[in-house]
Coordinates of N, CA and C in Angstrom, one line a residue:
M482 N 0.8 -1.2 0.0 CA 0.0 -0.1 0.0 C 0.9 1.2 0.1
A483 N 0.7 2.1 -0.8 CA 1.6 3.4 -1.1 C 0.9 4.3 -0.3
F484 N 1.7 5.3 0.1 CA 1.2 6.5 0.9 C 0.4 7.5 -0.1
A485 N -0.7 7.8 0.4 CA -1.5 8.7 -0.4 C -1.3 10.0 0.0
P486 N -1.1 11.0 -0.9 CA -0.8 12.4 -0.5 C -1.8 13.1 0.5
S487 N -3.1 12.6 0.4 CA -4.2 12.9 1.2 C -4.1 12.4 2.9
E488 N -3.3 11.4 2.8 CA -3.2 10.8 4.2 C -2.2 11.5 5.1
E489 N -2.4 11.5 6.3 CA -1.3 12.2 7.2 C -0.1 11.1 7.4
P490 N 1.0 11.7 7.2 CA 2.0 10.9 7.7 C 2.0 10.3 9.1
V491 N 2.5 9.2 9.3 CA 2.4 8.5 10.8 C 4.0 8.3 11.2
A492 N 4.2 8.8 12.3 CA 5.4 8.5 13.1 C 5.2 7.9 14.5
L493 N 5.9 6.9 14.6 CA 5.8 6.0 15.7 C 7.0 6.3 16.7
K494 N 6.9 6.4 17.9 CA 8.1 6.8 18.8 C 8.3 5.6 19.8
I495 N 9.6 5.1 19.7 CA 9.8 4.0 20.5 C 11.0 4.2 21.5
L496 N 10.9 3.8 22.8 CA 12.1 4.1 23.7 C 12.9 2.9 23.9
V497 N 14.2 2.9 24.0 CA 15.1 1.9 24.4 C 15.7 2.2 25.7
A498 N 15.4 1.4 26.8 CA 15.7 1.9 28.1 C 16.6 0.5 28.6
G499 N 17.1 0.8 29.9 CA 17.6 -0.3 30.4 C 18.9 0.3 31.2
G500 N 19.6 -0.5 31.9 CA 20.8 -0.2 32.9 C 21.9 0.3 31.9
F501 N 22.9 0.8 32.7 CA 24.2 1.3 32.2 C 25.0 0.1 31.5
G502 N 25.4 0.3 30.2 CA 26.2 -0.7 29.5 C 25.4 -1.9 29.0
V503 N 24.0 -1.9 28.9 CA 23.1 -3.0 28.4 C 23.1 -3.1 27.0
G504 N 23.4 -2.0 26.3 CA 23.5 -2.2 24.8 C 22.3 -1.3 24.0
K505 N 22.0 -0.3 24.8 CA 21.0 0.6 24.1 C 21.4 1.4 22.9
T506 N 22.6 2.0 23.1 CA 23.2 2.6 21.9 C 23.5 1.6 20.9
T507 N 23.9 0.5 20.9 CA 24.3 -0.5 20.0 C 23.0 -1.0 19.4
L508 N 21.9 -1.2 20.0 CA 20.5 -1.4 19.5 C 20.1 -0.4 18.3
V509 N 20.2 0.9 19.0 CA 19.7 2.0 17.8 C 20.6 2.1 16.8
G510 N 21.8 1.7 16.8 CA 22.7 1.9 15.7 C 22.7 0.6 14.9
A511 N 22.3 -0.5 15.4 CA 22.1 -1.7 14.6 C 21.0 -1.6 13.5
I512 N 20.0 -0.9 14.0 CA 18.8 -1.0 13.2 C 18.5 0.4 12.4
S513 N 19.0 1.4 12.9 CA 18.7 2.8 12.3 C 19.1 2.7 10.8
E514 N 18.3 3.4 9.9 CA 18.8 3.6 8.5 C 19.6 4.8 8.4
I515 N 19.7 5.6 9.4 CA 20.5 6.9 9.4 C 21.7 6.7 10.2
R516 N 22.6 7.5 10.1 CA 23.8 7.5 11.0 C 23.0 8.0 12.4
P517 N 23.0 7.1 13.5 CA 22.4 7.6 14.7 C 23.1 8.8 15.5
L518 N 22.2 9.7 16.0 CA 22.7 10.8 16.7 C 23.1 10.1 18.1
R519 N 24.2 10.3 18.6 CA 24.6 9.7 19.8 C 25.2 10.9 20.7
T520 N 24.8 10.9 22.0 CA 25.4 12.0 22.9 C 26.2 11.3 24.0
E521 N 27.2 10.5 23.4 CA 28.1 9.7 24.4 C 29.3 10.7 24.8
E522 N 29.6 10.6 25.9 CA 30.8 11.2 26.5 C 31.7 10.1 27.1
V523 N 32.9 10.4 27.2 CA 33.9 9.6 27.8 C 33.7 9.6 29.4
L524 N 33.8 8.4 30.1 CA 33.5 8.3 31.3 C 34.6 9.1 32.1
S525 N 34.3 9.8 33.1 CA 35.3 10.7 33.6 C 35.3 10.2 35.2
D526 N 36.3 11.0 35.8 CA 36.4 10.8 37.3 C 35.3 11.2 38.2
R527 N 34.5 12.0 37.6 CA 33.1 12.5 38.2 C 32.2 11.1 38.4
G528 N 32.4 10.3 37.6 CA 31.3 9.0 37.8 C 32.1 8.0 38.8
V529 N 33.1 8.1 39.3 CA 33.7 7.2 40.2 C 33.1 7.4 41.5
G530 N 32.6 6.2 42.0 CA 31.8 6.1 43.0 C 30.3 6.4 42.9
V531 N 30.1 6.8 41.7 CA 28.6 7.2 41.3 C 28.1 6.2 40.3
D532 N 28.8 5.9 39.3 CA 28.5 4.8 38.3 C 29.0 3.4 38.7
D533 N 28.1 2.4 38.7 CA 28.6 1.0 39.0 C 29.0 0.4 37.7
T534 N 30.2 0.2 37.5 CA 30.9 -0.3 36.3 C 31.2 -1.7 36.5
D535 N 30.9 -2.4 37.6 CA 30.9 -3.8 37.7 C 30.4 -4.7 36.6
G536 N 30.9 -5.5 35.9 CA 30.5 -6.3 34.8 C 30.7 -5.5 33.6
V537 N 31.0 -4.2 33.5 CA 31.1 -3.6 32.2 C 32.4 -2.9 32.4
E538 N 33.5 -3.4 33.0 CA 34.7 -2.6 33.2 C 35.4 -2.0 31.9
G539 N 35.1 -2.5 30.7 CA 35.7 -2.2 29.7 C 35.0 -1.1 28.8
K540 N 33.9 -0.6 29.5 CA 33.1 0.5 29.0 C 33.8 1.9 29.2
T541 N 33.9 2.6 28.2 CA 34.7 3.8 28.2 C 33.8 5.1 27.9
T542 N 32.6 5.0 27.6 CA 31.6 6.1 27.3 C 30.3 5.8 27.8
T543 N 29.7 7.0 27.9 CA 28.1 6.8 28.3 C 27.3 7.8 27.7
T544 N 26.1 7.4 27.4 CA 25.1 8.2 26.9 C 24.5 9.4 28.0
V545 N 24.7 10.6 27.7 CA 24.3 11.6 28.7 C 23.0 12.3 28.3
A546 N 22.4 12.0 27.2 CA 21.2 12.7 26.8 C 20.2 11.7 26.3
M547 N 20.7 11.2 25.0 CA 19.8 10.2 24.3 C 20.7 9.8 23.2
D548 N 20.1 8.7 22.5 CA 20.5 8.2 21.2 C 19.3 8.3 20.3
F549 N 19.4 8.6 19.0 CA 18.3 8.8 18.3 C 18.7 8.1 16.9
G550 N 17.6 7.4 16.3 CA 17.5 6.7 15.1 C 16.4 6.8 14.5
R551 N 16.3 6.4 13.2 CA 15.0 6.4 12.4 C 15.0 5.0 11.6
I552 N 13.7 4.5 11.2 CA 13.6 3.5 10.4 C 12.3 3.9 9.6
T553 N 12.3 3.9 8.2 CA 11.3 4.1 7.4 C 10.6 2.7 7.1
I554 N 9.4 2.7 7.5 CA 8.8 1.3 7.2 C 8.3 1.3 5.7
R555 N 7.6 2.5 5.4 CA 7.2 2.6 4.0 C 6.8 4.2 3.9
E556 N 6.7 4.7 2.7 CA 6.4 6.1 2.6 C 5.2 6.6 3.5
G557 N 5.5 7.5 4.3 CA 4.2 7.9 5.3 C 4.3 7.2 6.6
L558 N 5.2 6.3 6.7 CA 5.3 5.4 8.0 C 6.7 5.5 8.6
V559 N 7.1 6.0 9.7 CA 8.5 6.2 10.2 C 8.4 5.8 11.6
V560 N 9.4 5.1 12.0 CA 9.6 4.9 13.3 C 10.7 5.7 13.9
Y561 N 10.7 6.3 15.0 CA 11.8 7.0 15.6 C 12.2 6.4 16.9
L562 N 13.4 6.0 17.0 CA 14.0 5.5 18.2 C 14.8 6.3 19.1
F563 N 14.5 6.3 20.3 CA 15.1 7.2 21.5 C 15.6 6.1 22.4
G564 N 17.1 6.2 22.5 CA 17.6 5.4 23.5 C 17.8 6.3 24.8
T565 N 17.5 5.9 25.9 CA 17.5 6.7 27.1 C 18.8 6.5 27.7
P566 N 19.2 7.6 28.5 CA 20.5 7.3 29.3 C 20.2 6.3 30.5
G567 N 21.4 5.4 30.8 CA 21.0 4.6 31.8 C 21.5 4.8 33.1
Q568 N 22.2 5.9 33.4 CA 22.6 6.1 34.7 C 21.6 7.0 35.5
E569 N 21.5 6.7 36.7 CA 20.5 7.5 37.6 C 20.5 9.1 37.3
R570 N 21.8 9.5 37.2 CA 22.0 11.0 37.3 C 21.4 11.7 36.1
F571 N 21.2 10.7 35.0 CA 20.5 11.4 33.8 C 19.0 11.0 33.7
W572 N 18.4 10.4 34.7 CA 17.0 9.9 34.5 C 15.9 11.1 34.3
F573 N 16.3 12.2 34.7 CA 15.6 13.4 34.6 C 15.0 13.6 33.1
M574 N 15.8 12.8 32.1 CA 15.6 13.1 30.7 C 14.3 12.1 30.4
W575 N 14.1 11.2 31.1 CA 13.2 10.1 30.7 C 11.6 10.7 30.5
D576 N 11.1 11.8 31.3 CA 9.8 12.2 31.1 C 9.8 12.8 29.8
E577 N 10.6 13.6 29.3 CA 10.6 14.2 27.9 C 10.7 13.3 27.0
L578 N 11.7 12.3 26.9 CA 11.8 11.5 26.0 C 10.6 10.3 25.9
S579 N 9.9 10.1 27.0 CA 8.8 9.1 26.8 C 7.6 9.7 26.5
Y580 N 7.4 11.1 26.3 CA 6.2 11.7 25.9 C 5.8 11.4 24.5
G581 N 4.4 10.8 24.4 CA 4.1 10.4 23.1 C 4.6 9.0 22.6
A582 N 5.3 8.2 23.4 CA 5.9 6.9 22.9 C 4.9 6.0 22.7
L583 N 5.0 5.1 21.7 CA 4.0 4.0 21.5 C 4.6 2.9 22.6
G584 N 5.7 2.8 23.0 CA 6.0 1.8 23.8 C 7.5 1.8 24.1
A585 N 8.2 0.8 24.9 CA 9.5 0.6 25.1 C 10.1 -0.6 25.2
V586 N 11.3 -0.8 24.9 CA 12.1 -1.9 25.0 C 12.9 -1.7 26.2
V587 N 12.8 -2.5 27.1 CA 13.7 -2.5 28.3 C 14.7 -3.7 28.1
L588 N 16.0 -3.2 27.7 CA 17.1 -4.1 27.5 C 17.5 -4.6 28.7
A589 N 17.9 -6.0 29.1 CA 18.3 -6.5 30.3 C 19.8 -7.3 30.0
D590 N 20.5 -7.2 31.0 CA 21.8 -8.1 31.0 C 21.8 -8.9 32.1
T591 N 21.7 -10.3 32.0 CA 21.5 -11.2 33.1 C 22.6 -11.1 34.2
R592 N 23.7 -10.5 33.7 CA 24.9 -10.4 34.6 C 24.6 -9.2 35.7
R593 N 23.6 -8.4 35.1 CA 23.4 -7.1 36.1 C 21.9 -7.0 36.0
L594 N 21.1 -8.0 36.4 CA 19.6 -7.9 36.0 C 19.0 -6.8 36.8
T595 N 19.4 -6.7 37.9 CA 18.8 -5.4 38.8 C 18.8 -4.1 38.1
D596 N 19.7 -3.9 37.3 CA 19.9 -2.6 36.7 C 18.6 -2.2 35.8
C597 N 17.8 -3.2 35.3 CA 16.6 -2.9 34.6 C 15.4 -2.7 35.4
F598 N 15.3 -2.9 36.8 CA 14.3 -2.6 37.5 C 13.8 -1.1 37.4
P599 N 14.5 -0.1 37.5 CA 14.0 1.2 37.3 C 13.3 1.5 36.0
S600 N 13.8 0.8 34.9 CA 13.1 1.2 33.7 C 11.8 0.5 33.7
I601 N 11.7 -0.9 34.2 CA 10.4 -1.5 34.3 C 9.4 -0.8 35.3
D602 N 10.0 -0.3 36.4 CA 9.0 0.5 37.3 C 8.4 1.7 36.6
Y603 N 9.5 2.4 35.9 CA 9.1 3.5 35.2 C 7.8 3.3 34.2
F604 N 8.1 2.2 33.3 CA 7.0 2.0 32.4 C 5.6 1.4 33.0
E605 N 5.7 0.6 34.1 CA 4.7 0.0 34.7 C 3.9 1.2 35.3
Q606 N 4.5 2.1 36.1 CA 3.8 3.3 36.6 C 3.1 4.1 35.7
R607 N 3.5 4.3 34.5 CA 2.9 5.1 33.7 C 1.9 4.5 32.5
G608 N 1.8 3.0 32.6 CA 1.0 2.3 31.9 C 1.5 2.3 30.5
T609 N 2.9 2.4 30.3 CA 3.5 2.4 28.9 C 3.7 1.0 28.5
P610 N 3.2 0.5 27.3 CA 3.6 -0.9 26.8 C 5.0 -1.1 26.8
F611 N 5.5 -2.2 27.3 CA 6.9 -2.5 27.3 C 7.2 -3.9 27.2
I612 N 8.3 -4.3 26.6 CA 8.9 -5.7 26.6 C 10.2 -5.6 27.3
V613 N 10.6 -7.0 27.6 CA 12.0 -7.0 28.0 C 12.9 -7.9 27.1
A614 N 13.9 -7.3 26.6 CA 14.7 -8.0 25.5 C 16.0 -8.4 26.4
V615 N 16.4 -9.7 26.6 CA 17.5 -9.9 27.1 C 18.8 -10.1 26.1
N616 N 19.8 -9.0 26.2 CA 20.9 -8.9 25.5 C 21.8 -10.1 25.8
C617 N 22.0 -11.0 24.9 CA 22.9 -12.2 25.0 C 24.4 -11.7 25.0
F618 N 25.0 -11.3 25.8 CA 26.3 -11.0 25.7 C 27.4 -12.2 25.7
D619 N 28.4 -12.1 24.8 CA 29.4 -13.0 24.7 C 29.9 -13.6 26.1
G620 N 30.0 -14.8 26.2 CA 30.5 -15.3 27.5 C 29.5 -15.3 28.7
A621 N 28.4 -14.8 28.5 CA 27.4 -14.6 29.7 C 26.5 -15.9 29.6
E622 N 26.2 -16.2 30.7 CA 25.2 -17.4 30.9 C 23.9 -17.1 30.3
T623 N 23.3 -18.0 29.5 CA 22.1 -17.7 28.9 C 21.0 -18.4 29.9
H624 N 19.9 -17.4 30.0 CA 18.8 -18.0 30.8 C 17.4 -17.9 30.0
E625 N 16.6 -18.8 30.4 CA 15.4 -19.1 29.5 C 14.5 -17.7 29.9
P626 N 13.8 -17.3 28.8 CA 13.0 -16.1 29.1 C 12.1 -16.2 30.3
E627 N 11.5 -17.3 30.4 CA 10.5 -17.6 31.6 C 11.2 -17.4 32.9
D628 N 12.6 -17.8 32.9 CA 13.3 -17.6 34.3 C 13.6 -16.2 34.5
V629 N 13.8 -15.4 33.4 CA 14.1 -13.9 33.4 C 12.6 -13.3 34.0
R630 N 11.6 -13.8 33.3 CA 10.3 -13.2 33.7 C 10.1 -13.3 35.2
I631 N 10.4 -14.5 35.8 CA 10.2 -14.9 37.3 C 11.1 -13.9 38.1
A632 N 12.3 -13.8 37.5 CA 13.4 -13.0 38.4 C 12.9 -11.5 38.5
L633 N 12.3 -11.1 37.3 CA 11.8 -9.7 37.3 C 10.5 -9.4 37.8
D634 N 9.8 -10.6 38.2 CA 8.5 -10.4 38.6 C 7.6 -9.8 37.7
L635 N 7.6 -10.1 36.5 CA 6.8 -9.6 35.4 C 5.4 -10.0 35.2
D636 N 4.5 -9.4 34.9 CA 3.1 -9.9 34.4 C 3.3 -10.8 33.2
P637 N 2.3 -11.8 33.4 CA 2.6 -12.9 32.3 C 2.2 -12.4 30.8
D638 N 1.7 -11.3 30.8 CA 1.4 -10.7 29.3 C 2.6 -9.8 28.9
V639 N 3.7 -9.6 29.7 CA 4.8 -8.8 29.1 C 5.8 -9.8 28.4
P640 N 6.0 -9.5 27.1 CA 6.9 -10.4 26.3 C 8.3 -10.2 26.9
V641 N 8.9 -11.5 27.0 CA 10.4 -11.6 27.3 C 11.0 -12.3 26.1
L642 N 12.0 -11.8 25.5 CA 12.8 -12.6 24.5 C 14.3 -12.4 24.7
L643 N 15.1 -13.3 24.1 CA 16.4 -13.1 24.0 C 16.9 -12.5 22.7
C644 N 17.9 -11.7 22.7 CA 18.4 -11.1 21.4 C 19.9 -10.8 21.6
D645 N 20.4 -10.4 20.4 CA 21.8 -9.9 20.4 C 21.7 -8.5 19.6
V646 N 21.7 -7.5 20.3 CA 21.4 -6.1 19.7 C 22.6 -5.6 18.7
R647 N 23.6 -6.4 18.6 CA 24.7 -6.2 17.5 C 24.1 -6.4 16.0
R648 N 23.1 -7.4 16.1 CA 22.7 -7.9 14.9 C 21.4 -7.3 14.4
R649 N 21.3 -6.6 13.3 CA 20.2 -5.8 12.7 C 18.7 -6.8 12.8
A650 N 19.0 -8.0 12.2 CA 17.7 -9.0 12.3 C 17.2 -9.3 13.6
S651 N 18.0 -9.4 14.8 CA 17.6 -9.5 16.1 C 17.1 -8.3 16.6
A652 N 17.5 -7.2 16.3 CA 17.0 -5.9 16.8 C 15.6 -5.7 16.2
K653 N 15.4 -6.2 14.8 CA 14.1 -6.1 14.2 C 13.0 -6.9 15.0
V654 N 13.5 -8.1 15.2 CA 12.5 -8.8 16.1 C 12.0 -8.4 17.3
V655 N 13.0 -7.7 18.1 CA 12.6 -7.0 19.3 C 11.5 -5.7 18.9
L656 N 11.9 -5.1 18.0 CA 10.9 -3.8 17.8 C 9.7 -4.4 17.3
V657 N 9.5 -5.4 16.4 CA 8.3 -6.1 15.9 C 7.5 -6.6 17.2
T658 N 8.2 -7.2 18.0 CA 7.6 -7.7 19.3 C 6.9 -6.7 20.1
L659 N 7.6 -5.5 20.2 CA 7.2 -4.5 21.0 C 5.9 -3.8 20.3
V660 N 6.0 -3.5 19.0 CA 4.8 -3.0 18.4 C 3.5 -4.0 18.4
E661 N 3.8 -5.3 18.2 CA 2.6 -6.1 18.3 C 2.1 -6.2 19.8
H662 N 3.0 -6.1 20.7 CA 2.5 -6.1 22.1 C 1.7 -4.8 22.4
A663 N 2.3 -3.6 22.0 CA 1.5 -2.4 22.2 C 0.1 -2.3 21.4
L664 N 0.2 -2.9 20.3 CA -1.2 -2.9 19.4 C -2.2 -3.9 20.3
K665 N -1.8 -4.9 20.9 CA -2.6 -5.9 21.5 C -3.0 -5.1 22.8
M666 N -2.3 -4.4 23.5 CA -2.6 -3.7 24.8 C -3.6 -2.6 24.3
L667 N -3.5 -1.9 23.2 CA -4.4 -0.8 22.7 C -5.8 -1.6 22.3
T668 N -5.8 -2.6 21.6 CA -7.0 -3.3 21.3 C -7.8 -3.8 22.7
A669 N -7.1 -4.4 23.5 CA -7.7 -4.7 24.7 C -8.3 -3.5 25.5
A670 N -7.7 -2.4 25.6 CA -8.0 -1.2 26.4 C -9.3 -0.6 25.6
Q671 N -9.6 -0.8 24.4 CA -10.6 -0.2 23.6 C -11.9 -1.1 23.6
R672 N -11.7 -2.4 24.3 CA -12.9 -3.3 24.4 C -13.8 -2.8 25.6

């Protein structure tokens, strides 16, 4: 179906959230059709004692505002991706970034699973549709999605899936799962 000039273009906004070093910037970069906007800065001594780098000792940069990417589905239908900052001191940005969002992907790292609780709490409290995508890092133990669901105490209707955010095809599955979940929630709310 082609975009008719009389139709209004549609833009969908999706957030990518999760803890520090979980792969938000990588996911946006893997799937975006444009060179993503990144607001990364080198980790500095100001983060010592503030930023928990256990498990991500090799990380040298951090997102201080947002990541931004775009995907054109077809003429007149575009998806905008906004990666949120993962560190607590930048969470004040989330309210602005989440305004008007269709839903959110909460990325999880099973080596630091508790880091995704603030994102889950944020979206649950606001009634924002979200899914949990477990980024399977090289060398990390793999857990079944249902085990992750139990560990995070998620409702049974929240999708949980394994992914590799470095791979475009995997990132695509994550985003499709979120859109399907958001549509399902919207349909259920309209009944």
